[in-house]
CSV table of C-alpha atoms in Angstrom, one decimal:
chain,number,residue,atom,x,y,z
A,1,UNK,CA,13.8,-2.4,21.1
A,2,UNK,CA,15.8,0.5,19.8
A,3,UNK,CA,17.3,3.1,22.1
A,4,UNK,CA,19.6,6.1,21.8
A,5,UNK,CA,22.0,7.4,24.5
A,6,UNK,CA,23.5,10.8,24.2
A,7,UNK,CA,26.3,10.6,26.8
A,8,UNK,CA,26.5,14.4,27.6
A,9,UNK,CA,23.5,16.5,28.4
A,10,UNK,CA,25.5,19.7,28.2
A,11,UNK,CA,28.8,20.5,26.4
A,12,UNK,CA,30.4,23.9,27.1
A,13,UNK,CA,33.2,24.9,24.7
A,14,UNK,CA,35.1,28.0,23.7
A,15,UNK,CA,34.7,29.5,20.2
A,16,UNK,CA,37.1,28.1,17.6
A,17,UNK,CA,37.7,25.0,19.7
A,18,UNK,CA,36.9,21.5,18.5
A,19,UNK,CA,33.9,19.6,19.8
A,20,UNK,CA,32.6,16.0,19.9
A,21,UNK,CA,29.0,15.1,20.8
A,22,UNK,CA,28.7,11.5,21.7
A,23,UNK,CA,25.9,9.1,20.6
A,24,UNK,CA,25.5,5.4,21.2
A,25,UNK,CA,22.6,3.3,20.0
A,26,UNK,CA,21.1,-0.1,20.7
A,27,UNK,CA,19.4,-2.1,18.0
A,28,UNK,CA,19.2,-5.8,16.9
A,29,UNK,CA,18.8,-4.9,13.2
A,30,UNK,CA,20.4,-2.6,10.7
A,31,UNK,CA,19.7,1.1,11.2
A,32,UNK,CA,19.8,4.5,9.7
A,33,UNK,CA,21.4,7.2,11.8
A,34,UNK,CA,20.8,10.9,11.9
A,35,UNK,CA,21.9,14.1,13.7
A,36,UNK,CA,19.4,17.0,14.0
A,37,UNK,CA,19.9,20.5,15.4
A,38,UNK,CA,17.3,22.5,17.1
A,39,UNK,CA,17.6,26.2,17.8
A,40,UNK,CA,15.4,27.8,20.5
A,41,UNK,CA,11.6,27.6,19.7
A,42,UNK,CA,12.2,26.1,16.4
A,43,UNK,CA,11.8,22.7,14.8
A,44,UNK,CA,14.5,20.2,13.9
A,45,UNK,CA,17.0,20.7,11.1
A,46,UNK,CA,18.8,17.8,9.6
A,47,UNK,CA,22.6,18.1,10.0
A,48,UNK,CA,23.7,14.8,8.5
A,49,UNK,CA,22.7,11.1,8.0
A,50,UNK,CA,24.2,7.7,7.6
A,51,UNK,CA,22.3,5.3,5.4
A,52,UNK,CA,25.1,3.1,4.0
A,53,UNK,CA,28.5,3.2,2.4
A,54,UNK,CA,31.3,5.3,3.8
A,55,UNK,CA,31.3,5.4,7.6
A,56,UNK,CA,32.5,9.0,7.7
A,57,UNK,CA,29.6,11.3,6.9
A,58,UNK,CA,29.9,15.0,6.2
A,59,UNK,CA,27.0,17.4,6.9
A,60,UNK,CA,26.1,21.0,6.8
A,61,UNK,CA,27.8,23.8,8.8
A,62,UNK,CA,31.1,21.9,8.9
A,63,UNK,CA,29.9,19.0,11.0
A,64,UNK,CA,30.8,15.4,10.4
A,65,UNK,CA,30.0,12.1,12.1
A,66,UNK,CA,31.5,8.6,12.0
A,67,UNK,CA,29.5,5.4,12.2
A,68,UNK,CA,31.2,2.7,14.2
A,69,UNK,CA,29.2,-0.5,14.0
A,70,UNK,CA,31.3,-2.5,16.4
A,71,UNK,CA,30.9,0.2,19.1
A,72,UNK,CA,27.4,1.1,18.0
A,73,UNK,CA,28.3,4.7,18.0
A,74,UNK,CA,27.7,7.7,15.8
A,75,UNK,CA,29.6,10.6,17.3
A,76,UNK,CA,29.3,14.1,15.9
A,77,UNK,CA,32.4,16.3,15.5
A,78,UNK,CA,33.3,19.8,14.4
A,79,UNK,CA,36.9,21.0,14.2
A,80,UNK,CA,36.2,24.6,15.1
A,81,UNK,CA,32.9,25.9,16.5
A,82,UNK,CA,31.2,29.2,16.2
A,83,UNK,CA,29.0,31.1,18.5
A,84,UNK,CA,26.1,30.4,16.1
A,85,UNK,CA,26.5,26.6,16.7
A,86,UNK,CA,25.0,27.1,20.2
A,87,UNK,CA,21.9,24.9,20.1
A,88,UNK,CA,20.4,21.5,21.1
A,89,UNK,CA,21.7,18.5,19.1
A,90,UNK,CA,19.7,15.3,18.8
A,91,UNK,CA,20.9,11.9,17.6
A,92,UNK,CA,18.3,9.6,16.2
A,93,UNK,CA,18.0,6.1,14.8
A,94,UNK,CA,15.5,4.3,12.7
A,95,UNK,CA,15.2,0.6,11.8
A,96,UNK,CA,15.6,-0.4,8.2
A,97,UNK,CA,12.3,-2.4,7.7
A,98,UNK,CA,8.9,-2.0,6.3
A,99,UNK,CA,7.8,0.9,4.2
A,100,UNK,CA,8.5,3.6,6.6
A,101,UNK,CA,10.7,4.6,9.5
A,102,UNK,CA,9.9,6.2,12.8
A,103,UNK,CA,12.8,8.0,14.5
A,104,UNK,CA,13.9,7.2,18.0
A,105,UNK,CA,15.7,10.2,19.5
A,106,UNK,CA,18.2,10.6,22.3
A,107,UNK,CA,17.5,13.1,25.0
A,108,UNK,CA,19.7,15.7,23.4
A,109,UNK,CA,23.0,17.5,24.0
A,110,UNK,CA,23.0,21.2,24.6
A,111,UNK,CA,26.1,22.8,23.0
A,112,UNK,CA,27.0,26.1,24.5
A,113,UNK,CA,29.8,28.0,22.7
A,114,UNK,CA,31.4,30.8,24.7
A,115,UNK,CA,33.5,33.7,23.3
B,1,UNK,CA,9.8,23.6,-1.7
B,2,UNK,CA,8.3,25.7,1.1
B,3,UNK,CA,9.0,23.3,3.8
B,4,UNK,CA,6.7,21.8,6.4
B,5,UNK,CA,4.4,24.3,8.1
B,6,UNK,CA,2.4,24.0,11.3
B,7,UNK,CA,-0.4,26.1,12.7
B,8,UNK,CA,-0.7,27.6,15.2
B,9,UNK,CA,2.8,28.1,16.5
B,10,UNK,CA,1.6,28.6,20.1
B,11,UNK,CA,-1.6,27.6,21.8
B,12,UNK,CA,-2.6,28.3,25.4
B,13,UNK,CA,-5.7,26.6,26.6
B,14,UNK,CA,-7.4,25.8,29.9
B,15,UNK,CA,-7.6,22.2,31.2
B,16,UNK,CA,-10.5,20.3,29.8
B,17,UNK,CA,-10.7,22.3,26.5
B,18,UNK,CA,-10.2,20.7,23.1
B,19,UNK,CA,-7.5,21.8,20.8
B,20,UNK,CA,-6.6,21.1,17.2
B,21,UNK,CA,-3.3,21.5,15.4
B,22,UNK,CA,-2.7,21.5,11.6
B,23,UNK,CA,0.4,20.3,9.7
B,24,UNK,CA,1.0,21.0,6.0
B,25,UNK,CA,3.7,18.7,4.7
B,26,UNK,CA,6.1,19.3,1.7
B,27,UNK,CA,3.8,19.0,-1.2
B,28,UNK,CA,5.1,15.8,-2.9
B,29,UNK,CA,5.7,13.9,0.4
B,30,UNK,CA,3.3,11.0,1.0
B,31,UNK,CA,4.6,10.1,4.5
B,32,UNK,CA,3.7,12.2,7.5
B,33,UNK,CA,4.7,11.8,11.1
B,34,UNK,CA,3.7,13.4,14.5
B,35,UNK,CA,6.0,13.6,17.4
B,36,UNK,CA,5.8,15.2,20.9
B,37,UNK,CA,8.6,16.9,22.7
B,38,UNK,CA,8.5,17.7,26.3
B,39,UNK,CA,11.0,20.1,28.0
B,40,UNK,CA,14.5,18.8,28.1
B,41,UNK,CA,13.7,15.6,26.1
B,42,UNK,CA,14.0,14.4,22.6
B,43,UNK,CA,11.0,14.1,20.4
B,44,UNK,CA,8.8,10.9,20.9
B,45,UNK,CA,6.9,9.3,18.0
B,46,UNK,CA,3.1,9.6,18.2
B,47,UNK,CA,1.7,8.4,14.8
B,48,UNK,CA,2.4,7.9,11.1
B,49,UNK,CA,0.4,8.3,7.9
B,50,UNK,CA,1.1,7.0,4.5
B,51,UNK,CA,-1.1,9.1,2.2
B,52,UNK,CA,-4.4,9.1,4.0
B,53,UNK,CA,-3.9,5.8,5.9
B,54,UNK,CA,-2.9,6.0,9.6
B,55,UNK,CA,-0.5,3.0,9.8
B,56,UNK,CA,0.9,3.2,13.3
B,57,UNK,CA,-0.1,4.8,16.6
B,58,UNK,CA,2.2,5.0,19.6
B,59,UNK,CA,1.0,3.9,23.1
B,60,UNK,CA,1.6,7.6,24.0
B,61,UNK,CA,-1.5,8.4,21.9
B,62,UNK,CA,-4.3,8.0,24.4
B,63,UNK,CA,-7.9,7.9,23.3
B,64,UNK,CA,-8.1,11.6,23.9
B,65,UNK,CA,-5.9,12.1,20.9
B,66,UNK,CA,-7.0,11.7,17.3
B,67,UNK,CA,-5.2,12.4,14.1
B,68,UNK,CA,-6.4,12.6,10.5
B,69,UNK,CA,-5.0,13.2,7.1
B,70,UNK,CA,-7.9,13.6,4.7
B,71,UNK,CA,-7.1,13.1,1.0
B,72,UNK,CA,-3.4,12.5,1.9
B,73,UNK,CA,-2.5,16.2,2.1
B,74,UNK,CA,-2.6,18.2,5.4
B,75,UNK,CA,-3.0,16.5,8.7
B,76,UNK,CA,-4.7,17.5,12.0
B,77,UNK,CA,-4.0,16.4,15.5
B,78,UNK,CA,-6.8,16.9,18.0
B,79,UNK,CA,-6.5,16.6,21.8
B,80,UNK,CA,-9.8,16.4,23.7
B,81,UNK,CA,-10.2,17.3,27.3
B,82,UNK,CA,-6.7,18.6,27.6
B,83,UNK,CA,-4.7,17.9,30.7
B,84,UNK,CA,-1.6,19.7,32.1
B,85,UNK,CA,0.5,16.7,31.1
B,86,UNK,CA,-0.3,17.4,27.5
B,87,UNK,CA,1.8,20.6,27.6
B,88,UNK,CA,4.6,20.0,25.1
B,89,UNK,CA,5.9,20.9,21.6
B,90,UNK,CA,4.0,19.0,18.9
B,91,UNK,CA,6.2,18.4,15.9
B,92,UNK,CA,5.1,17.3,12.4
B,93,UNK,CA,7.5,15.8,9.9
B,94,UNK,CA,7.1,14.6,6.3
B,95,UNK,CA,9.2,12.4,3.9
B,96,UNK,CA,9.1,11.0,0.4
B,97,UNK,CA,11.2,8.0,1.0
B,98,UNK,CA,12.1,6.0,4.0
B,99,UNK,CA,15.2,8.0,5.0
B,100,UNK,CA,15.0,11.7,5.6
B,101,UNK,CA,12.2,13.3,7.6
B,102,UNK,CA,11.8,17.1,7.4
B,103,UNK,CA,10.4,18.8,10.4
B,104,UNK,CA,8.1,21.8,10.8
B,105,UNK,CA,8.6,24.5,13.4
B,106,UNK,CA,6.2,22.9,15.9
B,107,UNK,CA,3.2,23.9,17.9
B,108,UNK,CA,3.9,24.7,21.5
B,109,UNK,CA,0.9,23.8,23.7
B,110,UNK,CA,0.5,25.2,27.2
B,111,UNK,CA,-2.4,23.8,29.3
B,112,UNK,CA,-3.2,25.9,32.3
């Protein structure tokens, strides 16, 4: 069965500092990988996704992530964070099979950016 | 593209009452998903529709829960005889292909 582990439940960081949010997954088949962001009392917004091709994926708001198949990881990075990046971040995986995909989410990482 | 919409955004009910939530997907999307998110956790898959056909239901979806998608457009999720453990955010998502799901703002249910 698939599973997703987000290694840090909370990440505090100062404004303009770099940040990395870690995500590891477990699956016996090929997968698609996603990062979503959730602001308070809102739904999820897609940051970026890996489907195939280049292992370095660039997303919105200056975020990027690198797919590492050997380490089964998909860590999210941003070189310089802003106060507005404070939110909950979710890593998700779906299997490549059938005609649809259900997402399996990690428990989330709360990013707190301090001035 | 107006995005996925959900109604109501908040619902407070008493234990034992029935509640119904609505989701309107992005208009051309034929795939629709329901997820449940409890406090401090990531969303968990509940059920999936392709057009009007419900193709998968999670074990989380007890017999008190029922979902429909008549005519393959909007979807409803009904919870009968609500319990305090049903308190959560209920999220709807839609997609056109098998990759990207777009989420609505969610319906927050509080069962007293």
